[in-house]
CSV table of C-alpha atoms in Angstrom, one decimal:
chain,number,residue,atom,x,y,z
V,7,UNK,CA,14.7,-24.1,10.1
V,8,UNK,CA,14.2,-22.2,13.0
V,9,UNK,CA,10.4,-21.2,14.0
V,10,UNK,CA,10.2,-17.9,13.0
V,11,UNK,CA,11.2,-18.3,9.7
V,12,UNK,CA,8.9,-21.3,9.3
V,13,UNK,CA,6.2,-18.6,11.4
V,14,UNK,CA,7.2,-15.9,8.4
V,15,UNK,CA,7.3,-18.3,5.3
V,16,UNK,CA,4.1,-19.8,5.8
V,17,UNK,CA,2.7,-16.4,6.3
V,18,UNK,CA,4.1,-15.9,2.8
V,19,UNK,CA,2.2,-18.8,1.2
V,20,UNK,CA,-0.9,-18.2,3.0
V,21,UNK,CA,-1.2,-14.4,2.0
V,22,UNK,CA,0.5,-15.0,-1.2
V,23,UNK,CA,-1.6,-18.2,-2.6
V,24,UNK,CA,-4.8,-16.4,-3.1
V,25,UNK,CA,-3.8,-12.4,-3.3
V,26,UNK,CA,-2.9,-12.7,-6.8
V,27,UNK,CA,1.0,-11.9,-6.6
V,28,UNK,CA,2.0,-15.3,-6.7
V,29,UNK,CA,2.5,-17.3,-4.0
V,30,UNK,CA,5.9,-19.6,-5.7
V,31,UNK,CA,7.5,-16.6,-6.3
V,32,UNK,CA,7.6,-15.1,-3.3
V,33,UNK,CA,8.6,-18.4,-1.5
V,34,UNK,CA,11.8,-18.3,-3.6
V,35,UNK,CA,12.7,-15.1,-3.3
V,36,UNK,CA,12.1,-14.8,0.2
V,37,UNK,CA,14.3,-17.3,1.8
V,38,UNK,CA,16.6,-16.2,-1.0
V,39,UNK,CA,16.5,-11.8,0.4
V,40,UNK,CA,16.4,-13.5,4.0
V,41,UNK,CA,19.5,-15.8,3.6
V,42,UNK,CA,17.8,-18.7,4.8
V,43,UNK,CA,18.0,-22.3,3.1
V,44,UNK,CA,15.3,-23.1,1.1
V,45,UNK,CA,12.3,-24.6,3.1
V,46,UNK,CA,12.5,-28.6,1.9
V,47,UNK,CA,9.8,-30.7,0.1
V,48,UNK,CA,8.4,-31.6,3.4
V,49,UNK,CA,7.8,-28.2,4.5
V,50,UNK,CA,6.2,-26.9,0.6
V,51,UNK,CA,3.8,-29.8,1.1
V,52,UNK,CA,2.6,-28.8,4.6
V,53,UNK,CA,2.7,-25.3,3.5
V,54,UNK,CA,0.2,-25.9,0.3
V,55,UNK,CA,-2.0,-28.7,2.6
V,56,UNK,CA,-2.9,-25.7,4.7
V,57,UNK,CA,-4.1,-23.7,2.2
V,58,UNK,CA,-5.7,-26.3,0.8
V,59,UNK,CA,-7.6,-27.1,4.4
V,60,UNK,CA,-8.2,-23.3,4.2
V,61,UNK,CA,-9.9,-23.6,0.6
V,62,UNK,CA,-12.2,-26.8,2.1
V,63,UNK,CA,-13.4,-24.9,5.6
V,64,UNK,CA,-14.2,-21.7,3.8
V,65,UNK,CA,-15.9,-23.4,1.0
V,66,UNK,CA,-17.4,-25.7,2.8
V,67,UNK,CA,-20.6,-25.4,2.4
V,68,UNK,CA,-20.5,-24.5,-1.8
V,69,UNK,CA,-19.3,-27.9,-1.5
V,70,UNK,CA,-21.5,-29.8,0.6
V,71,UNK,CA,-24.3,-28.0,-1.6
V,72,UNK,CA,-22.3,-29.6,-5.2
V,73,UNK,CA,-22.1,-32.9,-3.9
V,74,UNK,CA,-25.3,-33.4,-2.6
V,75,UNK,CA,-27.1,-32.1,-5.5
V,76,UNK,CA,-24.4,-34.0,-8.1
V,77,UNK,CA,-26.3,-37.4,-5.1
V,78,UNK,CA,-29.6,-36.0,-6.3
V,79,UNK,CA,-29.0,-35.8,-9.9
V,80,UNK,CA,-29.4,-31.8,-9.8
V,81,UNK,CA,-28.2,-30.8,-13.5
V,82,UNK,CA,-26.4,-27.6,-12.5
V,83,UNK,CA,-24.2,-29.4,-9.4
V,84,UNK,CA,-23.3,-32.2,-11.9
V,85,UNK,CA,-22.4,-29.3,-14.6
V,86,UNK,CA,-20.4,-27.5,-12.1
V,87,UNK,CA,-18.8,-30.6,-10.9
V,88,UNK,CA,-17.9,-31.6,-14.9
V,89,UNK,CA,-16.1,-28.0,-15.8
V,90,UNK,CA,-14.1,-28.4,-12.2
V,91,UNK,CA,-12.5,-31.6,-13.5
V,92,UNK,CA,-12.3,-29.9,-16.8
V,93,UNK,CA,-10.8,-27.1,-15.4
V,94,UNK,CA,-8.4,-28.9,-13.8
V,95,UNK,CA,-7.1,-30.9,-16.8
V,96,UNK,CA,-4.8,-28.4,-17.6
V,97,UNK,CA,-2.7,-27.8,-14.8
V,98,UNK,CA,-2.6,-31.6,-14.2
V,99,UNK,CA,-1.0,-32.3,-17.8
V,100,UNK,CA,1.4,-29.5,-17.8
V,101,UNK,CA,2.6,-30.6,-13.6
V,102,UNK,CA,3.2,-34.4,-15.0
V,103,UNK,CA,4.6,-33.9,-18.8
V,104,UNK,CA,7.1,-30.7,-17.6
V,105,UNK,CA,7.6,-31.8,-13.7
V,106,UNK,CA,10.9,-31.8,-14.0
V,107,UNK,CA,11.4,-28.7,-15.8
V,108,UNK,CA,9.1,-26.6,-13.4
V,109,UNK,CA,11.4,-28.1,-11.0
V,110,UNK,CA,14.5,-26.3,-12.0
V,111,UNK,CA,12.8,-22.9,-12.5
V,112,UNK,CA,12.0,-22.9,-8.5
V,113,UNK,CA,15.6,-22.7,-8.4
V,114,UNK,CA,16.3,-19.4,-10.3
V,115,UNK,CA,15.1,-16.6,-7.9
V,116,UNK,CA,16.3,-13.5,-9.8
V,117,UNK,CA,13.9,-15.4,-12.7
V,118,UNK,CA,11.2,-15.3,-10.6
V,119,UNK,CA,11.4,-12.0,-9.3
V,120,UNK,CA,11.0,-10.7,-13.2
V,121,UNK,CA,8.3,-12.9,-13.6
V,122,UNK,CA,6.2,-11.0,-11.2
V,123,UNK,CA,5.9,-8.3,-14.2
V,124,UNK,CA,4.1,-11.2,-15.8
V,125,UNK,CA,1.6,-11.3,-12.9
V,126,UNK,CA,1.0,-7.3,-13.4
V,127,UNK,CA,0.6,-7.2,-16.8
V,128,UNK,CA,-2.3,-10.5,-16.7
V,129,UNK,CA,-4.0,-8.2,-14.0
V,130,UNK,CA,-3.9,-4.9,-16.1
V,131,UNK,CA,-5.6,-6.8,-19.2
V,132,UNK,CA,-7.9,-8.5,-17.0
V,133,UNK,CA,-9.3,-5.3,-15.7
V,134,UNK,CA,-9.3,-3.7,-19.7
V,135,UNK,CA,-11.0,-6.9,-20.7
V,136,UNK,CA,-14.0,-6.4,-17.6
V,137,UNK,CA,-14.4,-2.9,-19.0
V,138,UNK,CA,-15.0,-4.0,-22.3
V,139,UNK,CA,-17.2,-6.7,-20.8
V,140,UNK,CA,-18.9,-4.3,-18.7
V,141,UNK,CA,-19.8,-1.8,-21.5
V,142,UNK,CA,-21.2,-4.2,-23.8
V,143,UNK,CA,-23.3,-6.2,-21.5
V,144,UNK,CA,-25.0,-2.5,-19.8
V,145,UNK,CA,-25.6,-1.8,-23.5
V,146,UNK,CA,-27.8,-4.6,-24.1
V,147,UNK,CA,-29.1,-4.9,-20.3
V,148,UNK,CA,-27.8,-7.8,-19.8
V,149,UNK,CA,-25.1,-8.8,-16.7
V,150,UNK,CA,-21.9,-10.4,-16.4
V,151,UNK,CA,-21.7,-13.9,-16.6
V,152,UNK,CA,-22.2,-16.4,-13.7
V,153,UNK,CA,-20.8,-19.8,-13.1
V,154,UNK,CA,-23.4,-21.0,-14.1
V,155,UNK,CA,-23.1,-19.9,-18.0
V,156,UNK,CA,-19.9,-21.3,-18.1
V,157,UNK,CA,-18.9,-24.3,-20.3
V,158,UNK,CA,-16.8,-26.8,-21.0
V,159,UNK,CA,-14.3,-24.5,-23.2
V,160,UNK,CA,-14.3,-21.6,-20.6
V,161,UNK,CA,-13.3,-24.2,-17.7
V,162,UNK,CA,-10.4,-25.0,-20.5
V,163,UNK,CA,-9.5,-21.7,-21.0
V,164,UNK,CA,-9.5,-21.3,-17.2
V,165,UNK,CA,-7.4,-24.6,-16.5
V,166,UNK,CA,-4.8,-23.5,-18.9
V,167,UNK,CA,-4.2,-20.2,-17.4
V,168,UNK,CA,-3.9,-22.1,-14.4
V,169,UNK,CA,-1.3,-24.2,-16.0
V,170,UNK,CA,0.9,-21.3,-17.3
V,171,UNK,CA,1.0,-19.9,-13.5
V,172,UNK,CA,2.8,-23.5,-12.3
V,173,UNK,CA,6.5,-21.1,-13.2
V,174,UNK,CA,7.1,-19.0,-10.6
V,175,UNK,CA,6.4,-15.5,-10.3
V,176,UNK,CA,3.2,-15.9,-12.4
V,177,UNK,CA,0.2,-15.7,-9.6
V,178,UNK,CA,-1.7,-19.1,-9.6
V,179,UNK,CA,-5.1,-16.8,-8.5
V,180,UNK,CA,-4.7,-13.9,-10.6
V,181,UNK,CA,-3.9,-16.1,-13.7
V,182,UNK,CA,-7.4,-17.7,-13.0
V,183,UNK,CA,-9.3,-14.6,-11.9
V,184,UNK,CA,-7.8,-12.7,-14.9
V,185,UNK,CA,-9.4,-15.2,-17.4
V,186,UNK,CA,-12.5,-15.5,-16.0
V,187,UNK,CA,-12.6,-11.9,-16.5
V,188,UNK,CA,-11.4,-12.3,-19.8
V,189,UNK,CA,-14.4,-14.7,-19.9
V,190,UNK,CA,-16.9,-11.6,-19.3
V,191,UNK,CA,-17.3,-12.4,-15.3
V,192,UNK,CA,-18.2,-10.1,-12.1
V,193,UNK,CA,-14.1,-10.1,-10.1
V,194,UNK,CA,-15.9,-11.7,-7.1
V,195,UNK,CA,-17.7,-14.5,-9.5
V,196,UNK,CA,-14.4,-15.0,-11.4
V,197,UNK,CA,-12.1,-15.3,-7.8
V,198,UNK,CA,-15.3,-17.7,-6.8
V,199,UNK,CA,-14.7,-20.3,-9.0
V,200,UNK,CA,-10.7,-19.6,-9.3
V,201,UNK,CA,-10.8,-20.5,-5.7
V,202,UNK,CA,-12.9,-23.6,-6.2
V,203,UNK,CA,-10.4,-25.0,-9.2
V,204,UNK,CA,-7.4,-24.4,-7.0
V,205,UNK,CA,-9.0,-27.2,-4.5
V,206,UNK,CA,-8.4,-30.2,-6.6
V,207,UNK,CA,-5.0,-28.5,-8.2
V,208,UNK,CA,-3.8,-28.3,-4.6
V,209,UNK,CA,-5.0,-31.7,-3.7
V,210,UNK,CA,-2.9,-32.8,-6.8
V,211,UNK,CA,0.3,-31.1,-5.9
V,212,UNK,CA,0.1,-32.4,-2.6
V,213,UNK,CA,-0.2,-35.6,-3.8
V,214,UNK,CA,2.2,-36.3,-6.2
V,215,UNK,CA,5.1,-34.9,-3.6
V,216,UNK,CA,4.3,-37.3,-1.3
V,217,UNK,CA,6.4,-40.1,-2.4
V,218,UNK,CA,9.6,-37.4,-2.0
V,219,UNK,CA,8.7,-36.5,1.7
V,220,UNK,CA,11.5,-38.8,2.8
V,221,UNK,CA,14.3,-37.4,1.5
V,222,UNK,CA,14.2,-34.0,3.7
V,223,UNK,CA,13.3,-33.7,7.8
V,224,UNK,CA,10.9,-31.6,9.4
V,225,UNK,CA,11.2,-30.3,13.0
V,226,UNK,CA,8.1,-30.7,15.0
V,227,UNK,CA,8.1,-27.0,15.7
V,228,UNK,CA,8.6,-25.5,12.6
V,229,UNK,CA,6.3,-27.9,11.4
V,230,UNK,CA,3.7,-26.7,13.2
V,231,UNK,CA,4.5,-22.9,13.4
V,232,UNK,CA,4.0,-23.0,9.2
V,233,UNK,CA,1.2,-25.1,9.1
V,234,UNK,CA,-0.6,-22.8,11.2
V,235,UNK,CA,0.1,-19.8,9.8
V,236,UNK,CA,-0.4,-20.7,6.6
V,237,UNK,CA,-3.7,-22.3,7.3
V,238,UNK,CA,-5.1,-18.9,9.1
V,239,UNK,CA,-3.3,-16.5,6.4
V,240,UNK,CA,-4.9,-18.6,4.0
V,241,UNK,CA,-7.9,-18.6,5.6
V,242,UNK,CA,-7.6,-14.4,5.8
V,243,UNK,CA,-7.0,-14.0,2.1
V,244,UNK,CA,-9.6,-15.8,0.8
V,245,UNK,CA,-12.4,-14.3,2.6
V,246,UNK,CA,-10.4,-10.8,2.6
V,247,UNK,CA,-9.8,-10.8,-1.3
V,248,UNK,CA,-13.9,-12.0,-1.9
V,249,UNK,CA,-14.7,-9.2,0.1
V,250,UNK,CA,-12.7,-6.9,-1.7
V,251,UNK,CA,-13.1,-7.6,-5.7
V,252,UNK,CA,-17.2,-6.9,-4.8
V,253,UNK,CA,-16.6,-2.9,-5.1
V,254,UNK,CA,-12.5,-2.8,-5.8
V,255,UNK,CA,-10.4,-3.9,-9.0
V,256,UNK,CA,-7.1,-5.4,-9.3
V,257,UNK,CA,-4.8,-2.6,-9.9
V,258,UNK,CA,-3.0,-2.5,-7.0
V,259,UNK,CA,-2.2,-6.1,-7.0
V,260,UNK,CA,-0.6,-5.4,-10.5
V,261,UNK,CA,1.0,-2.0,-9.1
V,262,UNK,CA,2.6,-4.0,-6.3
V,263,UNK,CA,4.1,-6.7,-8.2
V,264,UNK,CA,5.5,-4.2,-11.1
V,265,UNK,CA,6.9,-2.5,-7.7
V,266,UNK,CA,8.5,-5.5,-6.2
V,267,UNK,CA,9.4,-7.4,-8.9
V,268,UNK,CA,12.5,-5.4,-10.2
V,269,UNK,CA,13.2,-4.6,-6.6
V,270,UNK,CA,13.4,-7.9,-5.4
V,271,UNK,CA,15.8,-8.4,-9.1
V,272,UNK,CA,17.8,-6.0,-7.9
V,273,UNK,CA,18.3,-6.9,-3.8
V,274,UNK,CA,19.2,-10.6,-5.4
């Protein structure tokens, strides 16, 4: 792998693992439209630990706050701390029961080029749902829900959704995002704690790869060229997509992956 490639595909994963149009999908498809090899183990794993660094820096200080108050026996940083492992029961289930079946679907491109559609259509009813949300709540002068009135079945109904996006083509963040607007939450709120469920889902990934690392190399320079652009593309979409989803919705998200996903079908 030569450095620009690795300088290009961890741009991909960086921009692509928190803008909700799917961060796997686009890493098969692209080496695939490019006619490069696909990047190896090694390279996935160095990819996702920079998003995951990305995730930790910006977040930073949301998590020195939960820990220290889950120290000082603060109810609502103990609570928040319970429906993050709950949350991430899911996703951890589905990665060791179907591993190997997840496996072969990185393999089919065209499939996950299609599966993009998926991604639109979870983004389109995420918005209808926030409407509905949104008119029933002004109605009774009340507001969206926080994090904070979540509970133990939302964080499910979170984690599974998370689950479902393991395929590829299905976005990992607007799975999550779409159900916690499903859930009745602001898009910033929902994307909040989407982002904070993705830490320990990352860490997770990471970590059950590492006993594989051997079997593929790794140049030093390519290496390095992805890792750092994924960590600062990571580190641009997080803040950039918070930023947005205060005053903007999701339909362009959804219009570009019902755009490029039967495009991309078709260049493969």
């Amino acid at each position: 792998m030569s450095i620009v490639q690795a300088l290009v595909l961890g741009a991909v994963q960086g921009l692509t693992e928190f803008i909700p149009i799917s961060s796997s999908g686009h890493l098969v498809v692209v080496p695939e439209l490019m006619g490069w090899d696909q990047p190896g183990l090694a390279f996935d794993v160095l990819l996702h630990a920079a998003s995951l660094i990305a995730l930790l820096v910006y977040f930073s200080g949301d998590l020195l706050d939960l820990f220290r108050g889950v120290a000082a026996g603060d109810r609502a940083s103990r609570r928040l701390l319970l429906l993050l492992v709950i949350g991430s029961v899911p996703a951890g289930l589905a990665g060791l029961l179907l591993g190997s079946y997840f496996e072969g679907e990185f393999e089919d491109a065209s499939g996950a080029a299609l599966q993009l559609l998926i991604t639109a259509a979870v983004l389109v009813a995420a918005e209808a749902a926030l409407k509905y949300h949104e008119r029933h709540t002004a109605a009774r002068g009340e507001m969206l829900r926080r994090i904070d009135d979540l509970g133990p079945v939302d964080a499910t109904a979170v984690g599974v959704a998370q689950a479902i996006a393991i395929w590829p083509g299905i976005s990992r963040s607007g799975s999550t995002i779409g159900a916690g607007l499903a859930l009745g939450m602001a898009r910033d709120t929902a994307a909040r704690f989407a982002f904070l469920l993705a830490i320990p889902a990352l860490f997770g990934a990471a970590l059950v790869q590492i006993p594989d690392l051997g079997e593929g190399s790794l140049g030093v320079g390519a290496g390095i060229a992805g890792f750092t652009a994924s960590l600062v593309t990571s580190y641009a979409a997080i803040a950039g997509l918070l930023r947005y989803l205060r005053t903007n919705t999701l339909y362009p998200f959804a219009a570009y992956c019902v755009v490029a996903g039967p495009l991309f079908y078709i260049l493969l």
